[in-house]
Amino acid sequence: MSALKGRLTDGLYGLGWGAVKTLPETAATRLFRTIADQVWKRRGKSVLRLESNLARVVPDAGPERLAELSKAGMRSYMRYWMESFRLPTWSPERIRASIDVKDAHLLTEGLDAGKGVIIALPHLGNWDHAGAWVTTHLKVPFTTVAERLEPATLYDRFVAYREGLGMEVLPHSGGAAFGTLARRLRAGGLVCLVADRDLSASGVEVSFFGATARMPAGPALLAQQTGALLLPVTLWYDGTPVMGARVHPAVEVPEEGTRTEKTSAMTQALADAFAGGIAEHPEDWHMLQRLWLDDLDPQGAPK
């Protein structure tokens, strides 16, 4: 990224966090829906990639249905950004009232057991909102990781934003982050990870909507090494101001097999839970990037 483009990107995000949160709710909603519709109409690379991904999720959908889904998907994605810009101004009561968490007892019982809990989520709905619910309603701090963004000032903005919501944010730096996450879990803490895409060499191959994709090994490895509970969580919007959430049953560590075999089986179980949530609410899956291996070139990079 060029220095000029980096400063522009950072400035736009700064404007979002500085200005959007001061708009009246109805005005902000209209603005971001208009932005979503304009971006969708331009049919740029991100929209086309979203539509291509949705074609795998809803294989029977024709061109008209896929266009409807991608338009709804861009509106959902922009709702995520609108709410994220405004989240720092929401009261704890607003945060709690605007999310409905099903089977939350699976999470609270896991925390009460004191063995540590790992929450793994796909890019569905607004995971920052779900995290804010954990820190304000359950009053439980948690640790997560964030990919280093360019420019560094933009990464710093995201870290400050999430720390302001009560999260401990670690840079995605391989072993160093993994070790800290393991220590938090062994102390009975909570770790939350977005875990539906990993194109690195360490990614675990899974069957996902009938084709092969890679997802991160971290959640499964952390559960094996620390004894923490591994809980998939899915999120969705239902046309109201309230976001839905579901805590799925724990992914168990297999009793037999090598570490690699156990990691593969557990990551596949996560992928299956994610797929169920995505299939129910495909328009809320904000995957605007390549995911499946046959969408990559032979060297593993996006085509």
CSV table of C-alpha atoms in Angstrom, one decimal:
chain,number,residue,atom,x,y,z
A,1,MET,CA,0.0,0.0,0.0
A,2,SER,CA,1.4,3.4,-0.9
A,3,ALA,CA,1.9,6.0,1.8
A,4,LEU,CA,-0.8,8.3,0.2
A,5,LYS,CA,-3.3,5.5,0.0
A,6,GLY,CA,-2.5,4.4,3.5
A,7,ARG,CA,-3.1,7.9,4.9
A,8,LEU,CA,-6.4,8.1,2.9
A,9,THR,CA,-7.6,4.8,4.2
A,10,ASP,CA,-6.7,5.7,7.8
A,11,GLY,CA,-8.3,9.0,7.4
A,12,LEU,CA,-11.6,7.5,6.1
A,13,TYR,CA,-11.8,5.1,9.0
A,14,GLY,CA,-11.0,7.9,11.4
A,15,LEU,CA,-13.8,9.9,9.9
A,16,GLY,CA,-16.1,6.9,10.4
A,17,TRP,CA,-15.4,6.6,14.0
A,18,GLY,CA,-15.4,10.3,14.6
A,19,ALA,CA,-18.5,11.4,12.6
A,20,VAL,CA,-20.8,8.4,12.0
A,21,LYS,CA,-21.3,7.8,15.7
A,22,THR,CA,-22.7,11.4,16.0
A,23,LEU,CA,-25.4,10.9,13.3
A,24,PRO,CA,-29.0,10.2,14.3
A,25,GLU,CA,-29.7,6.5,14.1
A,26,THR,CA,-32.1,6.7,11.2
A,27,ALA,CA,-29.7,8.9,9.2
A,28,ALA,CA,-26.8,6.6,9.8
A,29,THR,CA,-28.9,3.6,8.7
A,30,ARG,CA,-30.0,5.3,5.5
A,31,LEU,CA,-26.5,6.5,4.7
A,32,PHE,CA,-24.9,3.0,5.0
A,33,ARG,CA,-27.8,1.3,3.1
A,34,THR,CA,-27.3,3.8,0.3
A,35,ILE,CA,-23.5,3.2,0.3
A,36,ALA,CA,-24.2,-0.6,0.2
A,37,ASP,CA,-26.5,-0.2,-2.8
A,38,GLN,CA,-24.1,2.0,-4.7
A,39,VAL,CA,-21.2,-0.4,-4.1
A,40,TRP,CA,-23.4,-3.3,-5.2
A,41,LYS,CA,-24.5,-1.6,-8.4
A,42,ARG,CA,-20.9,-1.0,-9.4
A,43,ARG,CA,-20.3,-4.7,-9.4
A,44,GLY,CA,-16.7,-4.4,-8.3
A,45,LYS,CA,-14.3,-7.2,-7.4
A,46,SER,CA,-15.5,-7.5,-3.8
A,47,VAL,CA,-19.2,-7.8,-4.9
A,48,LEU,CA,-18.4,-10.3,-7.6
A,49,ARG,CA,-16.3,-12.4,-5.1
A,50,LEU,CA,-19.2,-12.3,-2.6
A,51,GLU,CA,-21.6,-13.5,-5.2
A,52,SER,CA,-19.2,-16.3,-6.3
A,53,ASN,CA,-18.9,-17.4,-2.6
A,54,LEU,CA,-22.6,-17.3,-2.1
A,55,ALA,CA,-23.1,-19.5,-5.2
A,56,ARG,CA,-21.3,-22.3,-3.3
A,57,VAL,CA,-23.5,-21.7,-0.2
A,58,VAL,CA,-26.7,-21.7,-2.2
A,59,PRO,CA,-25.9,-23.9,-5.2
A,60,ASP,CA,-29.4,-24.0,-6.5
A,61,ALA,CA,-29.7,-20.2,-6.8
A,62,GLY,CA,-30.0,-18.8,-10.2
A,63,PRO,CA,-28.5,-15.4,-11.3
A,64,GLU,CA,-31.5,-13.4,-10.0
A,65,ARG,CA,-31.5,-15.0,-6.6
A,66,LEU,CA,-27.7,-14.6,-6.3
A,67,ALA,CA,-28.0,-10.9,-7.2
A,68,GLU,CA,-30.6,-10.5,-4.5
A,69,LEU,CA,-28.4,-12.3,-2.0
A,70,SER,CA,-25.3,-10.3,-2.8
A,71,LYS,CA,-27.3,-7.0,-2.5
A,72,ALA,CA,-28.6,-8.1,0.9
A,73,GLY,CA,-25.0,-9.2,1.7
A,74,MET,CA,-23.6,-5.8,1.0
A,75,ARG,CA,-26.3,-4.2,3.1
A,76,SER,CA,-25.5,-6.6,6.0
A,77,TYR,CA,-21.8,-5.8,5.6
A,78,MET,CA,-22.4,-2.1,5.7
A,79,ARG,CA,-24.7,-2.6,8.7
A,80,TYR,CA,-21.7,-4.2,10.4
A,81,TRP,CA,-19.5,-1.1,9.7
A,82,MET,CA,-22.2,1.3,10.7
A,83,GLU,CA,-22.8,-0.5,14.0
A,84,SER,CA,-19.1,-0.9,14.6
A,85,PHE,CA,-18.5,2.9,14.2
A,86,ARG,CA,-21.3,3.5,16.7
A,87,LEU,CA,-20.6,0.8,19.2
A,88,PRO,CA,-18.3,2.9,21.4
A,89,THR,CA,-21.3,5.2,22.1
A,90,TRP,CA,-23.8,2.5,23.0
A,91,SER,CA,-24.7,2.0,26.6
A,92,PRO,CA,-24.3,-1.4,28.2
A,93,GLU,CA,-28.1,-1.6,28.2
A,94,ARG,CA,-28.2,-0.9,24.5
A,95,ILE,CA,-25.6,-3.5,23.8
A,96,ARG,CA,-27.5,-6.1,25.9
A,97,ALA,CA,-30.9,-5.3,24.4
A,98,SER,CA,-29.8,-5.5,20.8
A,99,ILE,CA,-28.5,-9.1,20.8
A,100,ASP,CA,-30.4,-12.3,21.5
A,101,VAL,CA,-28.1,-15.1,22.4
A,102,LYS,CA,-29.4,-18.6,22.2
A,103,ASP,CA,-27.9,-21.4,24.4
A,104,ALA,CA,-25.7,-18.9,26.3
A,105,HIS,CA,-25.7,-21.3,29.1
A,106,LEU,CA,-23.1,-23.4,27.2
A,107,LEU,CA,-20.7,-20.4,27.5
A,108,THR,CA,-21.5,-19.5,31.1
A,109,GLU,CA,-21.3,-23.0,32.3
A,110,GLY,CA,-18.0,-23.5,30.6
A,111,LEU,CA,-16.6,-20.3,32.2
A,112,ASP,CA,-17.9,-21.4,35.6
A,113,ALA,CA,-16.0,-24.7,35.2
A,114,GLY,CA,-12.8,-22.7,35.3
A,115,LYS,CA,-11.0,-24.6,32.5
A,116,GLY,CA,-11.0,-21.8,30.0
A,117,VAL,CA,-13.2,-21.3,26.9
A,118,ILE,CA,-12.4,-20.7,23.3
A,119,ILE,CA,-15.1,-19.1,21.1
A,120,ALA,CA,-14.6,-19.6,17.4
A,121,LEU,CA,-16.7,-17.6,14.9
A,122,PRO,CA,-17.0,-17.2,11.1
A,123,HIS,CA,-17.4,-13.7,9.5
A,124,LEU,CA,-21.1,-13.6,10.2
A,125,GLY,CA,-23.0,-10.7,11.6
A,126,ASN,CA,-21.1,-8.4,13.9
A,127,TRP,CA,-18.6,-10.2,16.0
A,128,ASP,CA,-17.5,-7.0,17.7
A,129,HIS,CA,-21.1,-6.5,19.0
A,130,ALA,CA,-21.0,-10.1,20.3
A,131,GLY,CA,-17.7,-9.4,22.0
A,132,ALA,CA,-19.1,-6.2,23.6
A,133,TRP,CA,-22.1,-8.3,24.9
A,134,VAL,CA,-19.6,-10.6,26.6
A,135,THR,CA,-17.7,-7.8,28.3
A,136,THR,CA,-20.7,-5.8,29.3
A,137,HIS,CA,-23.4,-8.3,30.0
A,138,LEU,CA,-21.4,-11.3,31.3
A,139,LYS,CA,-18.7,-8.9,32.5
A,140,VAL,CA,-16.0,-11.3,31.3
A,141,PRO,CA,-12.9,-9.9,29.7
A,142,PHE,CA,-11.4,-11.9,26.8
A,143,THR,CA,-8.4,-12.0,24.5
A,144,THR,CA,-8.4,-12.0,20.7
A,145,VAL,CA,-6.0,-11.4,17.9
A,146,ALA,CA,-6.0,-8.9,15.1
A,147,GLU,CA,-4.2,-9.1,11.8
A,148,ARG,CA,-1.6,-6.3,11.4
A,149,LEU,CA,-3.0,-3.8,8.9
A,150,GLU,CA,-1.3,-1.2,6.8
A,151,PRO,CA,-0.8,1.6,7.6
A,152,ALA,CA,0.2,1.0,11.2
A,153,THR,CA,-2.0,3.9,12.3
A,154,LEU,CA,-5.0,2.0,11.0
A,155,TYR,CA,-4.1,-1.1,12.9
A,156,ASP,CA,-3.7,1.1,16.0
A,157,ARG,CA,-7.2,2.5,15.5
A,158,PHE,CA,-8.7,-1.1,15.4
A,159,VAL,CA,-6.7,-2.1,18.5
A,160,ALA,CA,-7.9,1.0,20.4
A,161,TYR,CA,-11.5,0.5,19.3
A,162,ARG,CA,-11.6,-3.1,20.5
A,163,GLU,CA,-9.7,-2.4,23.7
A,164,GLY,CA,-12.3,0.3,24.3
A,165,LEU,CA,-14.9,-2.4,24.2
A,166,GLY,CA,-13.1,-4.4,26.9
A,167,MET,CA,-11.0,-6.8,24.7
A,168,GLU,CA,-7.4,-7.6,25.1
A,169,VAL,CA,-6.0,-7.5,21.5
A,170,LEU,CA,-2.8,-9.3,20.4
A,171,PRO,CA,-1.1,-8.9,17.1
A,172,HIS,CA,-1.4,-12.0,14.8
A,173,SER,CA,2.2,-12.9,15.1
A,174,GLY,CA,2.3,-16.7,15.2
A,175,GLY,CA,3.9,-18.4,18.2
A,176,ALA,CA,4.0,-15.3,20.4
A,177,ALA,CA,0.3,-14.8,20.2
A,178,PHE,CA,-0.4,-18.5,20.6
A,179,GLY,CA,1.6,-18.7,23.8
A,180,THR,CA,-0.3,-15.7,25.4
A,181,LEU,CA,-3.6,-17.2,24.4
A,182,ALA,CA,-2.6,-20.5,26.0
A,183,ARG,CA,-1.7,-18.8,29.2
A,184,ARG,CA,-5.0,-16.9,29.3
A,185,LEU,CA,-6.9,-20.2,28.9
A,186,ARG,CA,-4.9,-22.1,31.5
A,187,ALA,CA,-5.8,-19.3,33.9
A,188,GLY,CA,-9.5,-20.0,33.2
A,189,GLY,CA,-9.9,-17.1,30.8
A,190,LEU,CA,-11.9,-16.6,27.6
A,191,VAL,CA,-10.4,-16.4,24.0
A,192,CYS,CA,-12.4,-15.4,21.0
A,193,LEU,CA,-11.2,-16.0,17.4
A,194,VAL,CA,-12.7,-15.4,14.0
A,195,ALA,CA,-11.8,-18.7,12.4
A,196,ASP,CA,-13.3,-19.4,8.9
A,197,ARG,CA,-10.3,-18.4,6.7
A,198,ASP,CA,-6.6,-19.2,6.7
A,199,LEU,CA,-4.7,-19.4,3.4
A,200,SER,CA,-1.4,-19.8,5.0
A,201,ALA,CA,0.6,-23.1,4.9
A,202,SER,CA,-0.5,-23.8,8.5
A,203,GLY,CA,-4.2,-23.7,7.6
A,204,VAL,CA,-6.1,-27.0,8.0
A,205,GLU,CA,-7.9,-28.3,4.9
A,206,VAL,CA,-11.6,-28.9,5.5
A,207,SER,CA,-14.6,-29.8,3.4
A,208,PHE,CA,-16.8,-26.7,3.2
A,209,PHE,CA,-20.0,-26.6,1.2
A,210,GLY,CA,-18.7,-29.4,-1.0
A,211,ALA,CA,-15.2,-28.1,-1.7
A,212,THR,CA,-11.9,-27.8,0.0
A,213,ALA,CA,-11.0,-24.7,2.0
A,214,ARG,CA,-8.4,-23.9,4.7
A,215,MET,CA,-9.3,-22.8,8.2
A,216,PRO,CA,-6.9,-22.0,11.1
A,217,ALA,CA,-5.6,-24.7,13.3
A,218,GLY,CA,-5.3,-22.4,16.4
A,219,PRO,CA,-8.7,-23.1,18.0
A,220,ALA,CA,-8.2,-26.9,17.9
A,221,LEU,CA,-4.6,-26.7,19.0
A,222,LEU,CA,-5.4,-24.4,21.9
A,223,ALA,CA,-8.2,-26.7,23.1
A,224,GLN,CA,-5.9,-29.7,22.9
A,225,GLN,CA,-3.0,-28.1,24.7
A,226,THR,CA,-4.9,-26.3,27.5
A,227,GLY,CA,-8.0,-28.4,28.1
A,228,ALA,CA,-10.2,-25.4,27.3
A,229,LEU,CA,-13.7,-25.8,26.0
A,230,LEU,CA,-14.1,-25.0,22.2
A,231,LEU,CA,-17.4,-23.5,21.4
A,232,PRO,CA,-18.5,-22.5,17.8
A,233,VAL,CA,-20.7,-19.4,17.7
A,234,THR,CA,-22.8,-18.1,14.8
A,235,LEU,CA,-24.4,-14.7,14.4
A,236,TRP,CA,-27.1,-13.3,12.1
A,237,TYR,CA,-29.4,-10.4,11.4
A,238,ASP,CA,-33.2,-11.0,11.1
A,239,GLY,CA,-34.4,-7.7,9.7
A,240,THR,CA,-34.8,-6.0,13.1
A,241,PRO,CA,-32.3,-3.9,15.2
A,242,VAL,CA,-31.6,-7.1,17.2
A,243,MET,CA,-28.8,-9.4,16.2
A,244,GLY,CA,-29.3,-13.1,16.7
A,245,ALA,CA,-26.5,-15.4,18.1
A,246,ARG,CA,-26.2,-19.1,18.9
A,247,VAL,CA,-23.7,-20.9,21.0
A,248,HIS,CA,-23.2,-24.4,19.6
A,249,PRO,CA,-22.3,-27.5,21.5
A,250,ALA,CA,-18.6,-27.9,22.3
A,251,VAL,CA,-16.2,-29.5,19.8
A,252,GLU,CA,-14.7,-32.4,21.7
A,253,VAL,CA,-11.1,-33.4,21.4
A,254,PRO,CA,-11.0,-36.9,19.9
A,255,GLU,CA,-9.8,-39.6,22.2
A,256,GLU,CA,-7.5,-41.3,19.6
A,257,GLY,CA,-5.2,-40.1,16.8
A,258,THR,CA,-2.2,-38.0,16.4
A,259,ARG,CA,-2.2,-34.3,17.1
A,260,THR,CA,-2.5,-33.6,13.4
A,261,GLU,CA,-5.4,-36.0,13.1
A,262,LYS,CA,-7.2,-34.5,16.1
A,263,THR,CA,-6.7,-31.0,14.8
A,264,SER,CA,-8.1,-32.0,11.4
A,265,ALA,CA,-11.2,-33.6,12.9
A,266,MET,CA,-11.8,-30.7,15.3
A,267,THR,CA,-11.4,-28.0,12.6
A,268,GLN,CA,-13.8,-30.0,10.3
A,269,ALA,CA,-16.3,-30.0,13.2
A,270,LEU,CA,-15.9,-26.2,13.4
A,271,ALA,CA,-16.4,-25.9,9.7
A,272,ASP,CA,-19.6,-27.9,9.8
A,273,ALA,CA,-21.0,-25.7,12.6
A,274,PHE,CA,-20.1,-22.6,10.6
A,275,ALA,CA,-21.6,-24.0,7.5
A,276,GLY,CA,-24.9,-24.6,9.3
A,277,GLY,CA,-25.1,-21.0,10.4
A,278,ILE,CA,-24.0,-19.6,7.1
A,279,ALA,CA,-26.5,-21.8,5.2
A,280,GLU,CA,-29.3,-20.4,7.4
A,281,HIS,CA,-28.3,-16.8,6.9
A,282,PRO,CA,-26.1,-16.6,3.8
A,283,GLU,CA,-26.6,-12.9,3.3
A,284,ASP,CA,-24.9,-12.2,6.6
A,285,TRP,CA,-21.7,-14.0,5.8
A,286,HIS,CA,-19.2,-11.2,5.0
A,287,MET,CA,-16.7,-13.2,3.0
A,288,LEU,CA,-15.6,-10.8,0.2
A,289,GLN,CA,-12.4,-12.7,-0.3
A,290,ARG,CA,-11.3,-16.0,-1.9
A,291,LEU,CA,-11.7,-18.9,0.4
A,292,TRP,CA,-11.8,-22.2,-1.5
A,293,LEU,CA,-8.6,-23.8,-2.8
A,294,ASP,CA,-9.8,-24.2,-6.3
A,295,ASP,CA,-10.2,-20.4,-6.4
A,296,LEU,CA,-6.5,-20.0,-5.9
A,297,ASP,CA,-3.6,-20.4,-8.3
A,298,PRO,CA,-1.2,-23.4,-8.0
A,299,GLN,CA,1.0,-21.4,-5.6
A,300,GLY,CA,-1.9,-20.8,-3.2
A,301,ALA,CA,-2.4,-17.1,-4.0
A,302,PRO,CA,-5.7,-15.6,-5.1
A,303,LYS,CA,-6.1,-15.8,-8.8
